[in-house]
CSV table of C-alpha atoms in Angstrom, one decimal:
chain,number,residue,atom,x,y,z
A,1,MET,CA,104.9,-133.2,0.2
A,2,ALA,CA,106.5,-131.2,-2.6
A,3,ILE,CA,105.5,-128.0,-0.8
A,4,ASP,CA,107.1,-129.3,2.4
A,5,ILE,CA,110.5,-130.0,0.9
A,6,LYS,CA,110.5,-126.7,-1.1
A,7,GLU,CA,109.7,-124.7,2.0
A,8,PHE,CA,112.3,-126.5,4.0
A,9,LEU,CA,114.9,-125.5,1.4
A,10,ALA,CA,113.7,-122.0,1.0
A,11,ASP,CA,115.6,-120.7,4.0
A,12,SER,CA,118.8,-121.6,2.3
A,13,GLN,CA,117.9,-120.6,-1.2
A,14,LEU,CA,120.1,-117.5,-1.3
A,15,LEU,CA,123.1,-119.5,-0.4
A,16,LEU,CA,122.2,-122.4,-2.7
A,17,ASN,CA,121.9,-120.0,-5.6
A,18,ALA,CA,125.3,-118.5,-4.9
A,19,VAL,CA,127.5,-121.6,-4.9
A,20,GLY,CA,129.4,-122.8,-7.9
A,21,GLU,CA,128.2,-126.5,-7.6
A,22,GLY,CA,125.0,-127.6,-9.2
A,23,ILE,CA,122.3,-128.4,-6.7
A,24,TYR,CA,119.0,-130.2,-7.2
A,25,GLY,CA,116.3,-130.7,-4.6
A,26,PHE,CA,113.9,-133.7,-5.0
A,27,ASP,CA,110.7,-134.6,-3.4
A,28,ARG,CA,110.0,-138.1,-2.2
A,29,ASP,CA,108.6,-139.0,-5.7
A,30,GLY,CA,111.8,-138.0,-7.4
A,31,ASN,CA,110.5,-134.8,-9.0
A,32,ALA,CA,112.7,-131.7,-9.0
A,33,VAL,CA,111.6,-129.0,-6.6
A,34,PHE,CA,114.8,-126.9,-6.7
A,35,VAL,CA,117.3,-126.1,-9.5
A,36,ASN,CA,120.1,-123.6,-8.8
A,37,PRO,CA,121.7,-121.3,-11.5
A,38,ALA,CA,125.0,-123.3,-11.5
A,39,SER,CA,123.0,-126.4,-12.6
A,40,GLU,CA,121.4,-124.4,-15.5
A,41,GLN,CA,124.8,-123.2,-16.7
A,42,MET,CA,126.3,-126.7,-16.6
A,43,THR,CA,123.5,-128.6,-18.2
A,44,GLY,CA,121.8,-126.1,-20.4
A,45,TRP,CA,118.5,-127.0,-18.9
A,46,LYS,CA,116.5,-124.2,-17.3
A,47,SER,CA,114.8,-124.6,-14.0
A,48,ALA,CA,111.5,-124.0,-15.6
A,49,GLU,CA,112.0,-127.0,-17.8
A,50,LEU,CA,112.9,-129.3,-14.9
A,51,LEU,CA,110.8,-128.3,-11.9
A,52,GLY,CA,108.3,-130.9,-11.2
A,53,LYS,CA,109.9,-133.3,-13.6
A,54,ASN,CA,112.0,-136.5,-13.3
A,55,ILE,CA,115.4,-135.0,-14.0
A,56,HIS,CA,116.9,-138.5,-14.6
A,57,LYS,CA,115.0,-138.7,-17.8
A,58,TYR,CA,116.5,-135.4,-19.0
A,59,HIS,CA,120.2,-135.7,-18.5
A,60,HIS,CA,121.1,-138.8,-16.4
A,61,HIS,CA,119.5,-141.4,-18.7
A,62,THR,CA,122.7,-143.0,-20.2
A,63,HIS,CA,126.1,-144.1,-19.0
A,64,ALA,CA,129.3,-142.5,-20.5
A,65,ASN,CA,129.7,-145.5,-22.9
A,66,GLY,CA,126.1,-145.0,-24.2
A,67,GLU,CA,124.5,-147.9,-22.3
A,68,PRO,CA,121.0,-147.1,-20.9
A,69,TYR,CA,120.9,-146.0,-17.3
A,70,PRO,CA,117.4,-146.9,-15.9
A,71,SER,CA,116.0,-144.6,-13.1
A,72,GLU,CA,115.6,-147.5,-10.8
A,73,ALA,CA,119.4,-148.0,-10.8
A,74,CYS,CA,120.1,-144.3,-10.4
A,75,ASN,CA,122.1,-143.5,-7.2
A,76,ILE,CA,120.2,-140.2,-6.6
A,77,TYR,CA,116.8,-141.8,-6.8
A,78,ASN,CA,117.9,-144.7,-4.6
A,79,THR,CA,118.8,-142.2,-1.9
A,80,MET,CA,115.2,-140.9,-2.0
A,81,ARG,CA,114.1,-144.5,-1.5
A,82,ASP,CA,116.4,-145.8,1.2
A,83,GLY,CA,117.7,-142.6,2.9
A,84,VAL,CA,121.4,-143.6,2.4
A,85,GLU,CA,123.9,-140.9,1.3
A,86,ARG,CA,125.9,-141.7,-1.7
A,87,LYS,CA,129.1,-140.2,-3.2
A,88,ILE,CA,129.7,-140.9,-6.9
A,89,THR,CA,132.8,-140.1,-8.9
A,90,ASP,CA,132.5,-142.0,-12.2
A,91,GLU,CA,129.3,-140.9,-14.0
A,92,VAL,CA,128.2,-138.3,-16.6
A,93,PHE,CA,125.4,-135.9,-17.0
A,94,TRP,CA,124.0,-135.1,-20.4
A,95,ARG,CA,123.5,-131.5,-21.5
A,96,LYS,CA,120.5,-130.2,-23.4
A,97,ASP,CA,122.5,-130.1,-26.6
A,98,GLY,CA,123.3,-133.8,-26.4
A,99,SER,CA,126.8,-133.6,-25.2
A,100,SER,CA,128.0,-135.0,-21.8
A,101,PHE,CA,130.4,-134.1,-19.1
A,102,PRO,CA,132.0,-136.1,-16.3
A,103,VAL,CA,130.6,-135.3,-12.8
A,104,GLU,CA,131.2,-136.0,-9.2
A,105,TYR,CA,128.1,-135.8,-7.0
A,106,THR,CA,126.7,-136.5,-3.6
A,107,SER,CA,123.1,-137.4,-3.0
A,108,THR,CA,122.1,-136.7,0.5
A,109,PRO,CA,118.7,-137.7,2.1
A,110,VAL,CA,116.6,-134.9,3.7
A,111,PHE,CA,114.7,-135.8,6.8
A,112,LYS,CA,112.0,-133.7,8.7
A,113,ASP,CA,110.9,-134.8,12.1
A,114,GLY,CA,112.6,-138.1,11.4
A,115,GLU,CA,110.7,-138.7,8.2
A,116,LEU,CA,112.5,-139.0,4.8
A,117,ILE,CA,110.9,-136.2,2.6
A,118,GLY,CA,113.4,-136.1,-0.3
A,119,ALA,CA,117.0,-135.7,-1.3
A,120,VAL,CA,119.5,-133.1,-2.4
A,121,ALA,CA,122.1,-133.8,-5.1
A,122,VAL,CA,125.2,-131.6,-5.2
A,123,PHE,CA,127.3,-132.1,-8.3
A,124,ARG,CA,130.2,-130.4,-10.2
A,125,ASP,CA,131.7,-130.6,-13.6
A,126,VAL,CA,135.1,-132.3,-13.4
A,127,SER,CA,136.1,-132.1,-17.1
A,128,GLN,CA,138.9,-129.7,-16.4
A,129,GLN,CA,140.1,-131.8,-13.5
A,130,ARG,CA,140.0,-135.0,-15.5
A,131,LEU,CA,141.9,-133.2,-18.3
A,132,ALA,CA,144.5,-131.8,-15.9
A,133,ASP,CA,144.8,-135.3,-14.3
A,134,SER,CA,145.4,-136.8,-17.7
A,135,ASN,CA,147.9,-134.2,-18.7
A,136,LEU,CA,149.6,-134.6,-15.3
A,137,ARG,CA,149.8,-138.4,-15.6
A,138,ALA,CA,151.3,-138.0,-19.1
A,139,ALA,CA,153.8,-135.4,-17.9
A,140,LEU,CA,154.7,-137.6,-14.9
A,141,LYS,CA,155.2,-140.6,-17.2
A,142,LYS,CA,157.5,-138.5,-19.4
A,143,VAL,CA,159.4,-137.2,-16.3
A,144,GLN,CA,159.6,-140.8,-15.0
A,145,ASP,CA,161.0,-142.0,-18.3
A,146,LEU,CA,163.5,-139.2,-18.4
A,147,THR,CA,164.4,-139.6,-14.8
A,148,GLU,CA,165.1,-143.3,-15.2
A,149,LYS,CA,167.2,-142.5,-18.3
A,150,LEU,CA,169.1,-139.8,-16.5
A,151,GLN,CA,169.5,-141.7,-13.2
A,152,ALA,CA,171.1,-144.6,-15.0
A,153,GLU,CA,172.5,-142.5,-17.8
A,154,ASN,CA,172.3,-145.8,-19.3
A,155,SER,CA,172.7,-147.1,-22.7
A,156,TYR,CA,171.2,-150.6,-22.2
A,157,LEU,CA,172.8,-152.7,-24.8
A,158,GLN,CA,170.8,-154.8,-27.1
A,159,ASP,CA,170.6,-158.5,-26.2
A,160,GLU,CA,170.2,-159.7,-29.7
A,161,ILE,CA,173.2,-158.5,-31.7
A,162,ASN,CA,173.4,-160.8,-34.7
A,163,ASP,CA,171.6,-164.1,-34.5
A,164,SER,CA,174.1,-166.0,-36.7
A,165,TRP,CA,177.1,-164.8,-34.6
A,166,HIS,CA,175.4,-164.7,-31.1
A,167,GLY,CA,177.8,-166.2,-28.6
A,168,SER,CA,180.7,-166.4,-31.0
A,169,GLY,CA,182.6,-163.5,-29.3
A,170,LEU,CA,182.6,-161.6,-32.5
A,171,GLU,CA,180.3,-158.6,-32.0
A,172,GLY,CA,180.0,-155.6,-34.2
A,173,ASN,CA,177.9,-153.8,-36.8
A,174,SER,CA,180.5,-151.5,-38.4
A,175,PRO,CA,180.8,-152.0,-42.2
A,176,ASN,CA,184.4,-153.2,-42.2
A,177,PHE,CA,183.7,-155.7,-39.3
A,178,LEU,CA,180.6,-157.0,-41.1
A,179,ALA,CA,182.6,-157.4,-44.3
A,180,MET,CA,185.1,-159.5,-42.3
A,181,LEU,CA,182.4,-161.7,-40.9
A,182,GLN,CA,181.2,-162.3,-44.5
A,183,GLN,CA,184.7,-163.4,-45.4
A,184,ILE,CA,184.7,-165.8,-42.5
A,185,LYS,CA,181.5,-167.4,-43.7
A,186,LEU,CA,182.7,-167.8,-47.2
A,187,VAL,CA,186.1,-169.4,-46.4
A,188,ALA,CA,185.0,-171.4,-43.3
A,189,GLN,CA,183.4,-174.2,-45.4
A,190,THR,CA,186.6,-174.8,-47.4
A,191,ASP,CA,190.0,-176.3,-46.4
A,192,SER,CA,191.9,-173.2,-47.8
A,193,THR,CA,194.7,-171.8,-45.7
A,194,VAL,CA,193.7,-168.6,-44.0
A,195,LEU,CA,196.1,-165.8,-42.9
A,196,ILE,CA,194.5,-163.6,-40.2
A,197,LEU,CA,196.2,-160.2,-40.0
A,198,GLY,CA,195.7,-157.5,-37.4
A,199,GLU,CA,197.2,-155.7,-34.4
A,200,ASN,CA,197.7,-157.3,-31.0
A,201,GLY,CA,194.5,-157.6,-29.1
A,202,THR,CA,192.1,-157.4,-32.0
A,203,GLY,CA,190.7,-160.9,-31.5
A,204,LYS,CA,192.6,-162.9,-34.2
A,205,GLU,CA,192.2,-166.1,-32.1
A,206,LEU,CA,188.4,-165.7,-32.0
A,207,VAL,CA,188.4,-165.5,-35.8
A,208,ALA,CA,190.4,-168.8,-35.9
A,209,ARG,CA,188.1,-170.5,-33.5
A,210,ASN,CA,185.0,-169.4,-35.5
A,211,LEU,CA,186.6,-170.5,-38.7
A,212,HIS,CA,187.1,-174.0,-37.2
A,213,GLN,CA,183.6,-174.1,-35.6
A,214,LEU,CA,181.9,-173.2,-38.9
A,215,SER,CA,184.0,-175.7,-40.9
A,216,GLN,CA,183.4,-179.4,-41.7
A,217,ARG,CA,186.2,-180.1,-39.2
A,218,LYS,CA,184.3,-178.7,-36.2
A,219,ASN,CA,184.1,-182.1,-34.5
A,220,THR,CA,187.8,-182.6,-34.7
A,221,PRO,CA,190.6,-180.9,-32.7
A,222,LEU,CA,191.6,-177.2,-33.0
A,223,VAL,CA,195.2,-177.2,-32.0
A,224,LYS,CA,196.9,-173.9,-31.2
A,225,VAL,CA,200.6,-173.0,-31.3
A,226,ASN,CA,202.0,-169.7,-30.2
A,227,CYS,CA,205.1,-169.4,-32.3
A,228,ALA,CA,206.4,-166.6,-30.2
A,229,ALA,CA,206.3,-168.6,-27.0
A,230,PHE,CA,209.1,-171.0,-27.9
A,231,SER,CA,212.8,-170.9,-28.9
A,232,ALA,CA,213.6,-171.9,-32.4
A,233,ASN,CA,214.6,-175.5,-31.4
A,234,LEU,CA,211.7,-176.0,-29.0
A,235,LEU,CA,209.3,-174.6,-31.6
A,236,GLU,CA,210.2,-177.2,-34.1
A,237,SER,CA,209.8,-179.9,-31.5
A,238,GLU,CA,206.3,-178.4,-30.6
A,239,LEU,CA,205.3,-178.4,-34.2
A,240,PHE,CA,206.7,-181.6,-35.5
A,241,GLY,CA,207.4,-183.6,-32.3
A,242,HIS,CA,210.7,-185.3,-31.5
A,243,GLU,CA,212.2,-188.7,-31.1
A,244,LYS,CA,213.8,-189.9,-27.9
A,245,GLY,CA,217.3,-188.5,-27.5
A,246,ALA,CA,216.8,-186.0,-30.4
A,247,PHE,CA,218.3,-183.3,-28.1
A,248,THR,CA,219.2,-182.8,-24.5
A,249,GLY,CA,216.2,-183.3,-22.4
A,250,ALA,CA,214.3,-185.4,-25.0
A,251,SER,CA,213.9,-188.4,-22.7
A,252,GLU,CA,211.0,-189.9,-24.6
A,253,LYS,CA,209.3,-189.7,-28.0
A,254,ARG,CA,206.7,-187.0,-28.3
A,255,ARG,CA,204.1,-186.3,-30.8
A,256,GLY,CA,204.0,-182.7,-32.2
A,257,ARG,CA,201.1,-180.4,-32.7
A,258,PHE,CA,200.8,-181.4,-36.4
A,259,GLU,CA,200.1,-185.0,-35.4
A,260,LEU,CA,197.6,-183.9,-32.7
A,261,ALA,CA,195.8,-181.8,-35.3
A,262,ASP,CA,195.4,-184.6,-37.8
A,263,LYS,CA,192.0,-184.5,-39.4
A,264,GLY,CA,191.5,-181.1,-37.6
A,265,THR,CA,192.8,-177.6,-37.7
A,266,LEU,CA,196.1,-176.2,-36.7
A,267,PHE,CA,196.2,-172.5,-35.6
A,268,LEU,CA,199.7,-171.0,-35.8
A,269,ASP,CA,199.6,-167.7,-33.9
A,270,GLU,CA,202.4,-165.2,-34.3
A,271,ILE,CA,203.5,-167.0,-37.5
A,272,GLY,CA,206.1,-164.2,-38.1
A,273,GLU,CA,208.2,-165.5,-35.2
A,274,LEU,CA,209.1,-168.8,-37.0
A,275,SER,CA,212.8,-169.4,-37.4
A,276,PRO,CA,214.1,-169.8,-41.0
A,277,ASP,CA,214.5,-173.6,-40.4
A,278,ALA,CA,211.0,-173.9,-39.1
A,279,GLN,CA,209.7,-171.9,-42.0
A,280,SER,CA,211.3,-174.4,-44.4
A,281,LYS,CA,209.7,-177.4,-42.7
A,282,LEU,CA,206.3,-175.6,-42.5
A,283,LEU,CA,206.5,-174.9,-46.2
A,284,ARG,CA,207.0,-178.6,-46.9
A,285,VAL,CA,204.0,-179.5,-44.7
A,286,LEU,CA,201.8,-177.1,-46.6
A,287,GLN,CA,203.0,-178.4,-49.9
A,288,GLU,CA,203.1,-182.2,-49.2
A,289,ARG,CA,201.1,-182.5,-45.9
A,290,GLU,CA,204.0,-184.6,-44.5
A,291,PHE,CA,207.0,-184.1,-42.2
A,292,GLU,CA,209.5,-185.9,-39.9
A,293,ARG,CA,209.8,-185.5,-36.2
A,294,VAL,CA,212.9,-183.8,-34.9
A,295,GLY,CA,215.7,-186.4,-34.7
A,296,GLY,CA,213.6,-188.9,-36.8
A,297,SER,CA,213.6,-190.1,-40.4
A,298,LYS,CA,210.1,-191.5,-40.7
A,299,THR,CA,207.8,-189.5,-42.8
A,300,ILE,CA,204.4,-188.8,-41.2
A,301,LYS,CA,201.4,-187.8,-43.3
A,302,VAL,CA,198.7,-185.6,-41.9
A,303,ASP,CA,195.3,-184.2,-43.0
A,304,ILE,CA,195.1,-180.7,-41.5
A,305,ARG,CA,193.9,-177.3,-42.3
A,306,ILE,CA,196.2,-174.4,-41.5
A,307,ILE,CA,195.1,-171.1,-40.0
A,308,ALA,CA,197.9,-168.6,-39.3
A,309,ALA,CA,197.8,-165.2,-37.6
A,310,THR,CA,200.3,-162.4,-37.2
A,311,ASN,CA,200.5,-158.8,-36.1
A,312,GLN,CA,203.5,-158.2,-38.3
A,313,ASN,CA,203.8,-157.1,-41.9
A,314,LEU,CA,204.9,-160.3,-43.5
A,315,LEU,CA,205.4,-158.8,-46.9
A,316,ALA,CA,207.8,-156.3,-45.4
A,317,MET,CA,209.6,-159.1,-43.7
A,318,VAL,CA,209.9,-160.9,-47.0
A,319,GLU,CA,211.5,-157.8,-48.5
A,320,GLN,CA,213.9,-157.7,-45.5
A,321,GLY,CA,214.8,-161.4,-45.9
A,322,LYS,CA,213.3,-162.4,-42.6
A,323,PHE,CA,210.4,-164.5,-44.0
A,324,ARG,CA,210.4,-166.9,-46.9
A,325,MET,CA,208.5,-165.5,-50.0
A,326,ASP,CA,207.2,-168.9,-51.0
A,327,LEU,CA,205.9,-169.6,-47.5
A,328,TYR,CA,204.3,-166.2,-47.5
A,329,TYR,CA,202.3,-167.0,-50.6
A,330,ARG,CA,201.4,-170.4,-49.3
A,331,LEU,CA,200.0,-168.8,-46.2
A,332,ASN,CA,198.4,-165.8,-47.9
A,333,VAL,CA,195.8,-167.9,-49.8
A,334,PHE,CA,192.9,-166.2,-48.1
A,335,PRO,CA,193.9,-163.2,-46.0
A,336,ILE,CA,191.4,-161.8,-43.4
A,337,MET,CA,192.2,-158.4,-42.0
A,338,MET,CA,191.0,-157.9,-38.4
A,339,PRO,CA,190.2,-154.2,-38.0
A,340,ALA,CA,191.7,-152.4,-35.1
A,341,LEU,CA,189.3,-151.1,-32.5
A,342,ARG,CA,190.0,-147.5,-33.4
A,343,GLU,CA,188.6,-148.4,-36.9
A,344,ARG,CA,185.4,-149.7,-35.5
A,345,ILE,CA,184.6,-147.3,-32.6
A,346,GLU,CA,180.9,-147.6,-33.3
A,347,ASP,CA,181.1,-151.2,-32.2
A,348,ILE,CA,182.3,-150.4,-28.7
A,349,PRO,CA,178.7,-150.5,-27.1
A,350,LEU,CA,178.2,-154.1,-28.5
A,351,LEU,CA,181.6,-155.2,-27.3
A,352,CYS,CA,181.0,-153.7,-23.9
A,353,HIS,CA,177.7,-155.7,-23.7
A,354,SER,CA,179.5,-158.9,-24.5
A,355,ILE,CA,182.4,-158.3,-22.2
A,356,LEU,CA,180.2,-157.1,-19.3
A,357,ALA,CA,178.1,-160.3,-19.6
A,358,GLN,CA,181.3,-162.4,-19.2
A,359,LEU,CA,182.5,-160.3,-16.3
A,360,ASN,CA,179.2,-160.5,-14.5
A,361,HIS,CA,179.6,-164.3,-14.5
A,362,LYS,CA,183.3,-164.2,-13.7
A,363,LEU,CA,183.1,-161.7,-10.9
A,364,ASN,CA,179.6,-162.4,-9.6
A,365,LYS,CA,178.4,-158.9,-10.5
A,366,ASP,CA,175.1,-157.6,-11.9
A,367,ILE,CA,176.2,-154.7,-14.2
A,368,LYS,CA,173.2,-154.0,-16.5
A,369,GLY,CA,174.7,-151.3,-18.6
A,370,ILE,CA,177.3,-148.6,-19.0
A,371,SER,CA,176.7,-144.8,-18.7
A,372,LYS,CA,176.6,-142.6,-21.8
A,373,LYS,CA,179.4,-140.5,-20.6
A,374,SER,CA,181.5,-143.6,-20.2
A,375,LEU,CA,180.7,-144.8,-23.7
A,376,ALA,CA,181.6,-141.4,-25.0
A,377,LYS,CA,184.9,-141.6,-23.1
A,378,LEU,CA,185.7,-145.0,-24.5
A,379,ALA,CA,184.8,-143.8,-28.0
A,380,ASP,CA,187.3,-140.9,-27.6
A,381,TYR,CA,190.3,-143.1,-27.0
A,382,HIS,CA,192.6,-144.5,-29.7
A,383,TRP,CA,192.9,-148.0,-28.2
A,384,PRO,CA,196.5,-149.1,-28.9
A,385,GLY,CA,195.8,-152.3,-27.1
A,386,ASN,CA,192.5,-152.9,-29.0
A,387,ILE,CA,189.8,-155.2,-27.5
A,388,ARG,CA,192.2,-156.8,-25.0
A,389,GLU,CA,192.8,-153.4,-23.5
A,390,LEU,CA,189.1,-152.7,-23.4
A,391,GLN,CA,188.6,-156.0,-21.6
A,392,ASN,CA,191.2,-155.2,-19.0
A,393,ILE,CA,189.8,-151.7,-18.4
A,394,LEU,CA,186.2,-153.0,-18.0
A,395,GLU,CA,187.3,-155.7,-15.6
A,396,ARG,CA,189.1,-153.2,-13.4
A,397,GLU,CA,186.0,-150.9,-13.4
A,398,VAL,CA,183.6,-153.8,-12.8
A,399,ILE,CA,185.6,-154.9,-9.7
A,400,LEU,CA,185.5,-151.3,-8.3
A,401,SER,CA,181.8,-150.8,-9.2
A,402,ASN,CA,179.0,-151.0,-6.6
A,403,SER,CA,176.3,-150.0,-9.0
A,404,HIS,CA,174.2,-151.6,-11.7
A,405,THR,CA,175.4,-149.0,-14.1
A,406,LEU,CA,179.1,-148.9,-14.9
A,407,TYR,CA,180.9,-145.5,-14.8
A,408,ILE,CA,184.4,-145.5,-16.3
A,409,GLN,CA,186.7,-143.6,-13.8
A,410,GLN,CA,190.0,-144.3,-15.4
A,411,LYS,CA,191.7,-141.4,-17.3
A,412,PHE,CA,193.1,-142.1,-20.7
A,413,ASP,CA,196.4,-140.8,-22.1
A,414,LYS,CA,195.1,-139.8,-25.6
A,415,SER,CA,198.3,-138.1,-26.6
A,416,GLN,CA,200.3,-141.4,-26.1
A,417,SER,CA,197.8,-143.5,-28.1
A,418,ALA,CA,197.7,-140.9,-30.8
A,419,ALA,CA,201.5,-141.0,-31.1
A,420,ARG,CA,201.4,-144.8,-31.5
A,421,SER,CA,198.8,-144.4,-34.2
A,422,LEU,CA,201.3,-142.4,-36.3
A,423,ASN,CA,202.8,-145.7,-37.5
A,424,LYS,CA,199.6,-146.4,-39.4
A,425,PRO,CA,198.9,-145.6,-43.1
A,426,LEU,CA,197.7,-142.0,-43.7
A,427,ALA,CA,194.2,-143.2,-44.7
A,428,ASP,CA,193.9,-145.0,-41.4
A,429,ILE,CA,195.0,-142.0,-39.3
A,430,GLU,CA,192.6,-139.8,-41.3
A,431,LYS,CA,189.7,-142.2,-40.9
A,432,ALA,CA,190.3,-142.4,-37.1
A,433,TYR,CA,190.5,-138.7,-36.8
A,434,ILE,CA,187.3,-138.1,-38.7
A,435,ILE,CA,185.5,-140.7,-36.6
A,436,GLU,CA,186.8,-139.0,-33.5
A,437,VAL,CA,185.5,-135.5,-34.6
A,438,LEU,CA,182.2,-137.0,-35.7
A,439,THR,CA,181.8,-138.7,-32.4
A,440,ASP,CA,182.5,-135.4,-30.5
A,441,CYS,CA,179.9,-133.7,-32.7
A,442,HIS,CA,177.3,-136.6,-32.2
A,443,TRP,CA,177.7,-137.3,-35.9
A,444,GLN,CA,176.4,-134.0,-37.0
A,445,ILE,CA,178.1,-133.1,-40.3
A,446,GLY,CA,176.9,-129.7,-41.2
A,447,GLY,CA,176.0,-126.5,-39.3
A,448,GLN,CA,177.9,-124.2,-37.0
A,449,HIS,CA,178.7,-127.1,-34.6
A,450,GLY,CA,179.1,-129.8,-37.2
A,451,ALA,CA,182.2,-131.9,-37.9
A,452,ALA,CA,182.8,-130.2,-41.3
A,453,LYS,CA,183.2,-126.8,-39.6
A,454,ILE,CA,185.7,-128.2,-37.1
A,455,LEU,CA,187.7,-130.0,-39.9
A,456,GLY,CA,187.6,-126.9,-42.1
A,457,LEU,CA,185.9,-128.8,-45.0
A,458,PRO,CA,182.8,-128.1,-47.0
A,459,ASP,CA,179.9,-130.5,-46.0
A,460,SER,CA,180.0,-132.2,-49.4
A,461,THR,CA,183.8,-132.8,-49.2
A,462,LEU,CA,183.5,-134.4,-45.7
A,463,ARG,CA,180.6,-136.7,-47.0
A,464,SER,CA,182.8,-137.7,-49.9
A,465,ARG,CA,185.8,-138.5,-47.6
A,466,MET,CA,183.5,-140.5,-45.4
A,467,GLN,CA,182.3,-142.5,-48.3
A,468,LYS,CA,185.8,-143.1,-49.6
A,469,LEU,CA,187.1,-144.1,-46.2
A,470,ASN,CA,184.0,-146.3,-45.6
A,471,ILE,CA,182.9,-144.3,-42.5
A,472,HIS,CA,179.3,-145.0,-41.5
A,473,ARG,CA,177.3,-144.3,-38.4
A,474,ARG,CA,175.9,-147.5,-36.9
């Protein structure tokens, strides 16, 4: 039988020896009757060592993971038994030196006069192909990651900002902002009067609300009065209440905000707008915790905590005679300075995250992030209107957006905002400018394209100025 199959293959031997694939011929008993040169090169086994032998025992005896591979389970030998062609892509052959290589092979039955007389196995080493496939998959994965990043140009903002302040509306990681949060924590548990200072739109009311929420009075009312929203006479009525007939239009008795805030917290926003008379009455309340309604004579005692806020320089107003010195010192027990947005540019991504979450809910949108170019554009602006201006800009852009990624289309007048910033202390202007240059340079300090080169400073001098001005990259 071995002679029959060998003779049958002999007519094609020249062709079989010339091909690059390995080729084995087997008789019906599974012994090798033909081994081409390509097989010898791939396995290291010479034809003289394999002819007439069971090849499976030489280099197909074990799976890739080292588990035994019995000959009765071998796909090649099963073809000799049942005459069914098989194509295999996930096995290995073992070389003479003990190493292995991945193979793809086809075992094809050979028939003569309708009788199964053996089989032919054609195999090829797919090591390079597997390596190329692996490298290609890795490259495609990298390309896919980069593509997704570039398509969205997205700086997906972190969901967990600061566990203890999550949902408070106060977001930021800049050093001066974190220092302010620490002050809030320290004073919140006391009943001390707090004076919140800062420009319009910085979030002073948020600070007041968090002071109340963290205090022992959190289950009592937080009553707010905007001192700039009322005339002098009406403001006193709002604060202290009035009796019936106290003034024209006072048709009935009315309780003032101080009474409403009893056992709770009273937030006096824009405290610098108080009239001199109202300042005097407020001073008495702070001293004695008692007052009279407008037009009344009955003394009313209250247990309240005072939180005041202003965007004005109260000390300068004291020097100008516009604000009582004794009231100033009564209010200035624990001052908290709310930093302007230009002083905490590195917090803009976190602020955008919070604002976009609110706008998604308000406007029924699904904005998942904001483009890097847009963030850079926001970071390059001086923000005279602070966080309130940022909220307004983002709301307009979200309304106009049809994408999951927000792209800021609005153009900013940087010269105008820079001019407004000239009314700030020199150190603040210098700090804002250094942050602006650092942002443009991606926070690179040294080198030909570093911030120090642009500012005309030695690297060490710039680092020293950054330390003195408390400038840190988030």
